[in-house]
Tab-separated table of C-alpha atoms and ligand atoms in Angstrom:
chain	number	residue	atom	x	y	z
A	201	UNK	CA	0.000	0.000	0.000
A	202	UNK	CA	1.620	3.372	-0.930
A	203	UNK	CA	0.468	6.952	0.372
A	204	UNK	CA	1.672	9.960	-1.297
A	205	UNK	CA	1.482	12.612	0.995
A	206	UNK	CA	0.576	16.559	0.750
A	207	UNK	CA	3.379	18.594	-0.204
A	208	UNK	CA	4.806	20.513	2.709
A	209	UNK	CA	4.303	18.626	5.311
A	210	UNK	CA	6.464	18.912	8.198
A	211	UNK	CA	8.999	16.229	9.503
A	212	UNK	CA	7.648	15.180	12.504
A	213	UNK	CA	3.964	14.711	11.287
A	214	UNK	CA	5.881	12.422	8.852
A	215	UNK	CA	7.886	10.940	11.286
A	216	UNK	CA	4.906	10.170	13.712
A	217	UNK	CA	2.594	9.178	10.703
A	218	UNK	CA	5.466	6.097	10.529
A	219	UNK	CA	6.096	5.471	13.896
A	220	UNK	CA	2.298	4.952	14.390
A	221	UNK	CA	2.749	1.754	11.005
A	222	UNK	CA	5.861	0.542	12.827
A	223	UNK	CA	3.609	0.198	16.328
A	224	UNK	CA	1.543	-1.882	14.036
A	225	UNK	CA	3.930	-4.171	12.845
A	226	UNK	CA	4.644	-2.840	9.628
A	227	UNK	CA	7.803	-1.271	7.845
A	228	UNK	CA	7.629	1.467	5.860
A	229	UNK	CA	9.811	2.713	3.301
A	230	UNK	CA	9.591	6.623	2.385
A	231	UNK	CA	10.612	8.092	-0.572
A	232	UNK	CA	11.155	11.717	-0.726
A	233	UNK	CA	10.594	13.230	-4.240
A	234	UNK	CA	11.021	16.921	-5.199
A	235	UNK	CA	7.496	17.389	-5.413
A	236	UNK	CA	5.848	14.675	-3.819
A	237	UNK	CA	6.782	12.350	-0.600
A	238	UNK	CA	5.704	8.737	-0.869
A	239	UNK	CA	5.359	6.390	1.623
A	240	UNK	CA	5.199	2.720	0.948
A	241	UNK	CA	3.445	0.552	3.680
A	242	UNK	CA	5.184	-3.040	4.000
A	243	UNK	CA	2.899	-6.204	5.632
A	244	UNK	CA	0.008	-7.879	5.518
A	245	UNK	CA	-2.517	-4.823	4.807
A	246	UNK	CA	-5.692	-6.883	3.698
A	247	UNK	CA	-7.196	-5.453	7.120
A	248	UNK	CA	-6.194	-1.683	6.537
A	249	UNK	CA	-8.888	0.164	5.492
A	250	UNK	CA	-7.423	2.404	2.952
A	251	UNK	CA	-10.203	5.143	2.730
A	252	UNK	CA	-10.124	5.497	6.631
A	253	UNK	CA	-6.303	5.810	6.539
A	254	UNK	CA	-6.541	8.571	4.280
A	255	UNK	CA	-9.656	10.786	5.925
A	256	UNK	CA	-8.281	10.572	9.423
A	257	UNK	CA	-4.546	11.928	8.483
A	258	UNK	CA	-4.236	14.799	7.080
A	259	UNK	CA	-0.730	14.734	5.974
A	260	UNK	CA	-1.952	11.924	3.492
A	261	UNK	CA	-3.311	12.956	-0.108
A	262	UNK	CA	-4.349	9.495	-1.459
A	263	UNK	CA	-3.258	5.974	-1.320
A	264	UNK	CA	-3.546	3.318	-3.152
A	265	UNK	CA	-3.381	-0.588	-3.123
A	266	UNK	CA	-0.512	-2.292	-4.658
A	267	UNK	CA	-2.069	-5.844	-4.099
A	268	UNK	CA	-5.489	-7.090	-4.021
A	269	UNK	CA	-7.072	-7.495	-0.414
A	270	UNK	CA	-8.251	-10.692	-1.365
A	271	UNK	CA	-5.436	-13.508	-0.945
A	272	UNK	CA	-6.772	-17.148	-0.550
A	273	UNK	CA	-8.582	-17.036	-4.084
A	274	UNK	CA	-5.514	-14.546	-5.856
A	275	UNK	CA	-4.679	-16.250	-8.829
A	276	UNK	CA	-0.623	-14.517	-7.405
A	277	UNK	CA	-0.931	-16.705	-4.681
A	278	UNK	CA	-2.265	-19.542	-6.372
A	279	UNK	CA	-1.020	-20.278	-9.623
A	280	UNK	CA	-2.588	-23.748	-10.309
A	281	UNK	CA	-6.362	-23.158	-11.469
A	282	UNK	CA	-8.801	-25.346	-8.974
A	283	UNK	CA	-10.721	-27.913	-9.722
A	284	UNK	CA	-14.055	-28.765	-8.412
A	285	UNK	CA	-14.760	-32.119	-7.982
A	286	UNK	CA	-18.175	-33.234	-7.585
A	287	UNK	CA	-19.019	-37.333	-7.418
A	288	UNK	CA	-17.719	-38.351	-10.523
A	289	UNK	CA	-17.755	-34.897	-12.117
A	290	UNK	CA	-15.005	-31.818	-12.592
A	291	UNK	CA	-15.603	-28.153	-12.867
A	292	UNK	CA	-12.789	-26.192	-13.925
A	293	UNK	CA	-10.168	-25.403	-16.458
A	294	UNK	CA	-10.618	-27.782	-19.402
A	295	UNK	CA	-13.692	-28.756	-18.570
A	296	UNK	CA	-16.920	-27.194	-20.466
A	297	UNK	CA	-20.025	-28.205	-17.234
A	298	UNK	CA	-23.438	-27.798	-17.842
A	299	UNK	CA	-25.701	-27.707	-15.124
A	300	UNK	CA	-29.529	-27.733	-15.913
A	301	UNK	CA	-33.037	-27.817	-14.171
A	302	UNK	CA	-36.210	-26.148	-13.563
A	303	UNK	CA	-35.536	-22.384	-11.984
A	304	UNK	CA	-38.337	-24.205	-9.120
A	305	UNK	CA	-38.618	-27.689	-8.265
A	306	UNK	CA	-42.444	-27.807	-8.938
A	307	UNK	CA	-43.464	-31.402	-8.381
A	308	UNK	CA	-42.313	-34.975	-8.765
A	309	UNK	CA	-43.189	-35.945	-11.917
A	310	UNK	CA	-42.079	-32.085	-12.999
A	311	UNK	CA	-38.208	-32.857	-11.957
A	312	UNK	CA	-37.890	-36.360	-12.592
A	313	UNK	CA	-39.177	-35.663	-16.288
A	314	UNK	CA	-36.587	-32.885	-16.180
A	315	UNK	CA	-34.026	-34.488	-14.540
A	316	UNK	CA	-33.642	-37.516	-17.288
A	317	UNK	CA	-34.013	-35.243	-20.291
A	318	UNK	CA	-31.500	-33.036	-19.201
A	319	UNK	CA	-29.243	-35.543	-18.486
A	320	UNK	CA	-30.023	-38.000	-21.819
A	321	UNK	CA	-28.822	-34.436	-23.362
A	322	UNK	CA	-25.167	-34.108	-21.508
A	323	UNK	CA	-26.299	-31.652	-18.636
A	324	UNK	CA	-23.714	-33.301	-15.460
A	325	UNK	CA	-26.184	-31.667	-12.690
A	326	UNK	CA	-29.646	-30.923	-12.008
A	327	UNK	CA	-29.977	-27.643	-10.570
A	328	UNK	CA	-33.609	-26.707	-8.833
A	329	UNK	CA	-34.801	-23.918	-6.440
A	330	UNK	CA	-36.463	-24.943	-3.537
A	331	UNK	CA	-36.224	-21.952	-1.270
A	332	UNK	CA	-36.755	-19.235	-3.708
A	333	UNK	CA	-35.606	-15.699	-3.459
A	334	UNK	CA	-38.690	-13.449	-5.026
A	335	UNK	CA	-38.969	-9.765	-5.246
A	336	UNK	CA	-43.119	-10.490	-4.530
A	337	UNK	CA	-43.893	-11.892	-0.866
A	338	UNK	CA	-46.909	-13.200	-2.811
A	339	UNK	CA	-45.139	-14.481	-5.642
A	340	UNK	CA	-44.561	-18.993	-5.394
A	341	UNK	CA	-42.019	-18.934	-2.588
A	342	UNK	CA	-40.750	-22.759	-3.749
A	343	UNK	CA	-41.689	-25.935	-2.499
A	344	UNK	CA	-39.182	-25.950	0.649
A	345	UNK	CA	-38.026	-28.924	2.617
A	346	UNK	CA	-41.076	-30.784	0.188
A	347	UNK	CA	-38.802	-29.691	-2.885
A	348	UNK	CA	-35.729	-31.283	-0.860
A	349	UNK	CA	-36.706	-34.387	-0.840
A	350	UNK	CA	-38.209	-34.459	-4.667
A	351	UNK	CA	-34.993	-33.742	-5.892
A	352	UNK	CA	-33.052	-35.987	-3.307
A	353	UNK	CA	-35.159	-38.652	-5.290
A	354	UNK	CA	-34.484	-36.934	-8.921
A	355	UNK	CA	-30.788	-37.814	-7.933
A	356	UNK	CA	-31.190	-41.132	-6.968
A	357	UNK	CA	-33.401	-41.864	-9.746
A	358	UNK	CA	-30.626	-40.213	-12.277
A	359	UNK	CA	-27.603	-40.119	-10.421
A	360	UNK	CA	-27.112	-36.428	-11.304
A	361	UNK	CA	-25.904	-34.379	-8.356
A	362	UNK	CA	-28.008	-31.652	-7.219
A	363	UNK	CA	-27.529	-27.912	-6.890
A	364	UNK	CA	-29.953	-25.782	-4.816
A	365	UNK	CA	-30.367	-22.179	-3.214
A	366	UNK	CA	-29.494	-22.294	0.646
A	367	UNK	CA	-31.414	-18.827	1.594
A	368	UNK	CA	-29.898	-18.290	5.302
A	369	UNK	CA	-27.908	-20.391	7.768
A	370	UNK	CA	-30.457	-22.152	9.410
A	371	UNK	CA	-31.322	-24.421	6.717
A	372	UNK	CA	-27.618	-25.935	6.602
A	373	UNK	CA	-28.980	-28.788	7.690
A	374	UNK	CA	-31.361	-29.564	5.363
A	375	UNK	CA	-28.909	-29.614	2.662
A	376	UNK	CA	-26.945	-32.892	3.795
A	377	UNK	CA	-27.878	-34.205	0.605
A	378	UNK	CA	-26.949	-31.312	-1.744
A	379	UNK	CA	-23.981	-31.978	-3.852
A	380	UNK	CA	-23.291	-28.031	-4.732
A	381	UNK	CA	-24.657	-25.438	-2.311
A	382	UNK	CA	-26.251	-22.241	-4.298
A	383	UNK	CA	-25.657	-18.820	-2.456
A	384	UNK	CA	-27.809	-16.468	-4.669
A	385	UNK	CA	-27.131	-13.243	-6.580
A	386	UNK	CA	-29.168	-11.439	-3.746
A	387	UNK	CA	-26.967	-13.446	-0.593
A	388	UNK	CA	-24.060	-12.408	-2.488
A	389	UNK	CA	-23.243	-10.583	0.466
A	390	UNK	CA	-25.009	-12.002	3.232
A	391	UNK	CA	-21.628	-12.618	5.158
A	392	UNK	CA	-22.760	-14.979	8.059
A	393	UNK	CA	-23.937	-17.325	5.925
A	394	UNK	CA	-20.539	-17.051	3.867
A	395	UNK	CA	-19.076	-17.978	6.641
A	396	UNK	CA	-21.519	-20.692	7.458
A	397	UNK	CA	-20.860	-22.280	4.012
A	398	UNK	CA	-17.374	-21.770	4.441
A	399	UNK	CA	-17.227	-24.700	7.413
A	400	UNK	CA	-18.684	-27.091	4.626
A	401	UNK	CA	-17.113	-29.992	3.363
A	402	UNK	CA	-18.986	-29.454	-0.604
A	403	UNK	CA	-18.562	-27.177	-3.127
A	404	UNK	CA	-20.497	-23.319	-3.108
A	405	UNK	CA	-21.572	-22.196	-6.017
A	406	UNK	CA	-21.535	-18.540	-5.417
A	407	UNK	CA	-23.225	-15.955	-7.953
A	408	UNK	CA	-22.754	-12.263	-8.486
A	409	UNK	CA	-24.588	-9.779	-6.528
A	410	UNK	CA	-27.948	-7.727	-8.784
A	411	UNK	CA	-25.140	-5.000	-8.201
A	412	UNK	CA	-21.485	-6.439	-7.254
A	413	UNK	CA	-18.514	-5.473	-8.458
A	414	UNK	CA	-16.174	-8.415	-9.694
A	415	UNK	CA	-14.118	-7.552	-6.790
A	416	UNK	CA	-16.592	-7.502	-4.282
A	417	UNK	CA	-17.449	-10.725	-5.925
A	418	UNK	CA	-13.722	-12.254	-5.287
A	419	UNK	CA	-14.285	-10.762	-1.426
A	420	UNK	CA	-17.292	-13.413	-0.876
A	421	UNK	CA	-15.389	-15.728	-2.643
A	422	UNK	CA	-12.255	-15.075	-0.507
A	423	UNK	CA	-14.654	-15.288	2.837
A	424	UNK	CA	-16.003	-18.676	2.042
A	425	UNK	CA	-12.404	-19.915	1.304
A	426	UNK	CA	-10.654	-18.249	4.034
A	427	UNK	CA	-13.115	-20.168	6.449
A	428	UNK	CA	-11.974	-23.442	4.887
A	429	UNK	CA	-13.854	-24.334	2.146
A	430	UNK	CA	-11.956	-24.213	-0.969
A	431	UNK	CA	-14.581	-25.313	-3.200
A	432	UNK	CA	-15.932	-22.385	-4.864
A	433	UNK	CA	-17.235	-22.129	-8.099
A	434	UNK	CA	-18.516	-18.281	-9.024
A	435	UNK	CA	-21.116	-17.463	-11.345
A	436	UNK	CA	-21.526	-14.174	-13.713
A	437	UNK	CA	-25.294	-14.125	-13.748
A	438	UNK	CA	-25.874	-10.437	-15.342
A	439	UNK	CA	-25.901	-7.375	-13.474
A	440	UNK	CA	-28.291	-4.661	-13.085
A	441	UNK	CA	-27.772	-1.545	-15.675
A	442	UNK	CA	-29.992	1.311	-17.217
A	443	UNK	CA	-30.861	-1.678	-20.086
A	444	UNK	CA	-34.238	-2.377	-19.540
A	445	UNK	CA	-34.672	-5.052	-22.369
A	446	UNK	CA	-33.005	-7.670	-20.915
A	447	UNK	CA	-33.552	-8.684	-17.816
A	448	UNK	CA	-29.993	-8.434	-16.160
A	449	UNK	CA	-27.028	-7.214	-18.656
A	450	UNK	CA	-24.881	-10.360	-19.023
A	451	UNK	CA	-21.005	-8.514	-18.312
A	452	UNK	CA	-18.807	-11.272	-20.013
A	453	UNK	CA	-15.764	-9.296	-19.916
A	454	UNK	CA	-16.196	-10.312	-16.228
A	455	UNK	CA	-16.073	-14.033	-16.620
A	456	UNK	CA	-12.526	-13.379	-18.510
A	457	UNK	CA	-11.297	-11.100	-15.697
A	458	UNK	CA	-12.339	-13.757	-13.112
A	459	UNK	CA	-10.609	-16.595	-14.890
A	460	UNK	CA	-7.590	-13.733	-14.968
A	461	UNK	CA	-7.428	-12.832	-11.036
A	462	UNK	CA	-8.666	-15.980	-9.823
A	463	UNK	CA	-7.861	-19.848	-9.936
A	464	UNK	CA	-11.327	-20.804	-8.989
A	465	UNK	CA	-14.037	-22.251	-11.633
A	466	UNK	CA	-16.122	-19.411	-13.416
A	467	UNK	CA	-19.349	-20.554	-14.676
A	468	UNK	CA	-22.571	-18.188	-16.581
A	469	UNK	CA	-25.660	-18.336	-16.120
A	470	UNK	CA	-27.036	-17.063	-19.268
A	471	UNK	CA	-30.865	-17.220	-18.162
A	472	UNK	CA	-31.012	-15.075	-15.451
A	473	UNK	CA	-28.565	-12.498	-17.363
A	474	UNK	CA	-31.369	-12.128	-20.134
A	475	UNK	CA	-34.171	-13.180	-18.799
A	476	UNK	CA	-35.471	-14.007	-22.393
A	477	UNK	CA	-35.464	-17.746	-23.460
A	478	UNK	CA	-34.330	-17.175	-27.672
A	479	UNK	CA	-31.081	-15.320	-25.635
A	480	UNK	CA	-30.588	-17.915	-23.823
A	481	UNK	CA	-28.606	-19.984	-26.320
A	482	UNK	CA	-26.538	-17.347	-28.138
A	483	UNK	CA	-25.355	-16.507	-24.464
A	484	UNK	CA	-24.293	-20.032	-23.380
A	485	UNK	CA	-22.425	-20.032	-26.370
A	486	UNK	CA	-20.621	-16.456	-25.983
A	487	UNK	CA	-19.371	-17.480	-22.700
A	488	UNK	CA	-17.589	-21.247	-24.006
A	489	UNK	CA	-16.362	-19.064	-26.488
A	490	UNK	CA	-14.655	-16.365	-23.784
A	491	UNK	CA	-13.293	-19.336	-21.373
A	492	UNK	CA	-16.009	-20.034	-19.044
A	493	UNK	CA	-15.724	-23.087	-17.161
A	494	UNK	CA	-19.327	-24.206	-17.533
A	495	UNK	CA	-22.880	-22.974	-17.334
A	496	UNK	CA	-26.345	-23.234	-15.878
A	497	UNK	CA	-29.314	-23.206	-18.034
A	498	UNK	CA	-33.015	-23.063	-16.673
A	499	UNK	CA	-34.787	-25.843	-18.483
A	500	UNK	CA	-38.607	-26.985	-17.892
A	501	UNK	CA	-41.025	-29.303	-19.698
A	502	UNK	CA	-43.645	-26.878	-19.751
A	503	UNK	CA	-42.387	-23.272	-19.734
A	504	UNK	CA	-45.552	-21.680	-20.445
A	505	UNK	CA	-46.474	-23.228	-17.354
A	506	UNK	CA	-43.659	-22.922	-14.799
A	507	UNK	CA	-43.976	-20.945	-11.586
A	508	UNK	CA	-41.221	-18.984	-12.194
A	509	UNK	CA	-39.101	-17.983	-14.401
A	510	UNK	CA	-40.844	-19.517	-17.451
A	511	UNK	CA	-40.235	-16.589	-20.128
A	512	UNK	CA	-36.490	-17.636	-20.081
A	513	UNK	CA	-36.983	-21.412	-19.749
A	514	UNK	CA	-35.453	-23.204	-22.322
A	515	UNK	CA	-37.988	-26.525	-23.137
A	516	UNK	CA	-36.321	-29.936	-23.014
A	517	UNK	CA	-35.792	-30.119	-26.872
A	518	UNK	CA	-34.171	-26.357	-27.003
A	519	UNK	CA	-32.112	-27.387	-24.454
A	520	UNK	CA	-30.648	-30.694	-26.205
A	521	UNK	CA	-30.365	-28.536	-29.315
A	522	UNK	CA	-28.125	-26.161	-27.328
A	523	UNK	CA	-26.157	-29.168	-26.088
A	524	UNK	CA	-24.952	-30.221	-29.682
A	525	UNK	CA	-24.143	-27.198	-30.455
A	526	UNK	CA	-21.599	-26.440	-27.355
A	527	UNK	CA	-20.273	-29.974	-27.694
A	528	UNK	CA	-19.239	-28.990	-31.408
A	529	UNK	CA	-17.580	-25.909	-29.599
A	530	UNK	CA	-16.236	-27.500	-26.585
A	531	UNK	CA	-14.275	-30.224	-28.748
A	532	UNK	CA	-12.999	-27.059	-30.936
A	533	UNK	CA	-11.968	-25.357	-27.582
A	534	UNK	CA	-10.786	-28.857	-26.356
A	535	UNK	CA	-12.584	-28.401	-23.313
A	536	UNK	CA	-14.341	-31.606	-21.894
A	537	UNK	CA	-17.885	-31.666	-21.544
B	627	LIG	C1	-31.738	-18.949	-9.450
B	627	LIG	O1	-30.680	-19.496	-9.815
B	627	LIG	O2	-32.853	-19.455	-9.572
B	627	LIG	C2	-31.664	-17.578	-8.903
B	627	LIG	C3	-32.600	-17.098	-8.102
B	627	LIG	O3	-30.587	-16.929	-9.357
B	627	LIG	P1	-29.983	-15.493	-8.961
B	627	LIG	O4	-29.599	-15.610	-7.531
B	627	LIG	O5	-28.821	-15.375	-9.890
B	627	LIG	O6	-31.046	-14.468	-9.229
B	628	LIG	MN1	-34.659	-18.631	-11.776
């Protein structure tokens, strides 16, 4: 971290501006220019908070961050990229994942009819909300613990793991059986249950906040992985803009900056980031072609008829359709799928 300081500024305010690091437990190294004094901050600063540092001193004009506060997912610290591994399948570099399912787990014979047809078509996972995050109190809320257990048999039936939205800590329980924990866009930044998902032994797949920057983003990420849980897999599922078309604007230049700054998966969710079903396919295939590690696709047999999230519901055939196309892609980006 280096602060340049105001011009002028007497010695000892400089001098006690250091000692005050050094009580810390940092060094500091101080470079006096002809028109500008610098002083570069040496130790672990992930805890400093820069903007406070530079309102409560007065000798200090700005500061800046020479490396990012987030270490555990840094791609600098961590060279090799990760690899989630998930029963008997990988998400990560090399591989292209698709995970697939209703936006809500509906009924039985809804996500078992699903559940086969997504997987006859190549999808490795079912995903399905059962705890559903809506902007309407009176809008369906999901099916719950009820929805739990219909997709617990889905995956026996299939032998796809399952991916679900945990909404707050207290249902930890309830997902025993979960293969890949969901924290949602609008959890993004719920922070006790990061760190409640952090103690678990199975993979988080963590999307972007309605609002987040990438680096708050790699912050969650670096919250759930500092508490022990290395298995994160982050999701670019569109982010709110003046664009009123679509519902979400799908940022792709963030999945490449992800795969850039960190070593964990990045996976898209092209559904949510339009909201409109013939967008749905064009985007899946935008983000194989700019690296991402996977995605996941809302599917249903009867989109006209789902309880949410129907208008950008791909239907089963779409969805296999989709699938031959990426896996002409995939082999030409000699990614696995
Ligand atoms: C979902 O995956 O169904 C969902 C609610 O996604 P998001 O958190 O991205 O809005
Ligand atoms: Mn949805």
């Amino acid at each position: 971290m280096v602060f340049v300081l105001n011009p002028k500024v007497r010695e000892e305010k400089i001098e006690r501006f250091i000692h005050e690091w050094e009580q810390k437990g940092f060094s500091t190294i101080l470079s006096v220019g002809t028109e500008h004094t610098a002083d570069c901050l040496i130790g672990n600063t992930a805890a400093v908070d820069l903007d406070h540092v530079v309102q409560t001193n007065d000798i200090v004009a700005y500061g800046k961050r020479i490396t990012e506060q987030y270490k555990a997912v840094n791609r600098t610290v961590h060279e090799d990229d990760t690899i989630v591994h998930v029963g008997n399948i990988s998400i990560g570099e090399g591989f292209f994942t698709v995970i697939s399912g209703p936006c809500s787990v509906e009924s039985e014979e809804q996500i078992l009819k699903i559940a086969r047809s997504v997987k006859a078509s190549g999808a490795k996972a079912l995903r399905g909300g059962v705890f559903k995050p809506r902007s309407s109190p009176y809008a369906f809320q999901g099916k719950q613990a009820e929805g739990l257990e219909m997709l617990r048999m889905a995956k026996r039936e299939t032998g796809l793991p399952i991916v679900s939205e945990i909404m707050n800590q207290t249902q930890i329980d309830l997902f025993e059986d979960v293969d890949i924990v969901q924290v949602g866009a609008r959890n993004m930044q719920n922070f006790d249950l990061l760190k409640e998902v952090g103690k678990l032994k199975k993979p988080v797949l963590l999307k972007r906040g309605l609002a987040n920057t990438i680096d708050e983003l790699l912050m969650s990420a670096e919250y759930i992985v500092s508490a022990g849980n290395s298995q994160v897999i982050l999701c670019e599922r569109g982010i709110r803009t003046f664009e009123t078309m679509t519902r979400n604007t799908f940022d792709l230049s963030a999945v490449v900056l992800l795969k850039q700054k960190t070593h964990l998966p990045v996976i898209a969710d092209p559904s949510h980031a339009s909201g409109i079903r013939s967008l749905v396919p064009p985007l899946a295939k935008a983000a194989l072609a700019v690296g991402a590690d996977g995605i996941m696709v809302e599917t249903h047999n009867d989109p006209a008829q789902a309880l949410s999230d129907g208008a950008q519901s791909l239907d089963l055939e779409q969805f296999s359709g989709l699938m031959d196309e990426l896996r002409i892609r995939a082999a030409i980006e000699k990614k696995e799928m």
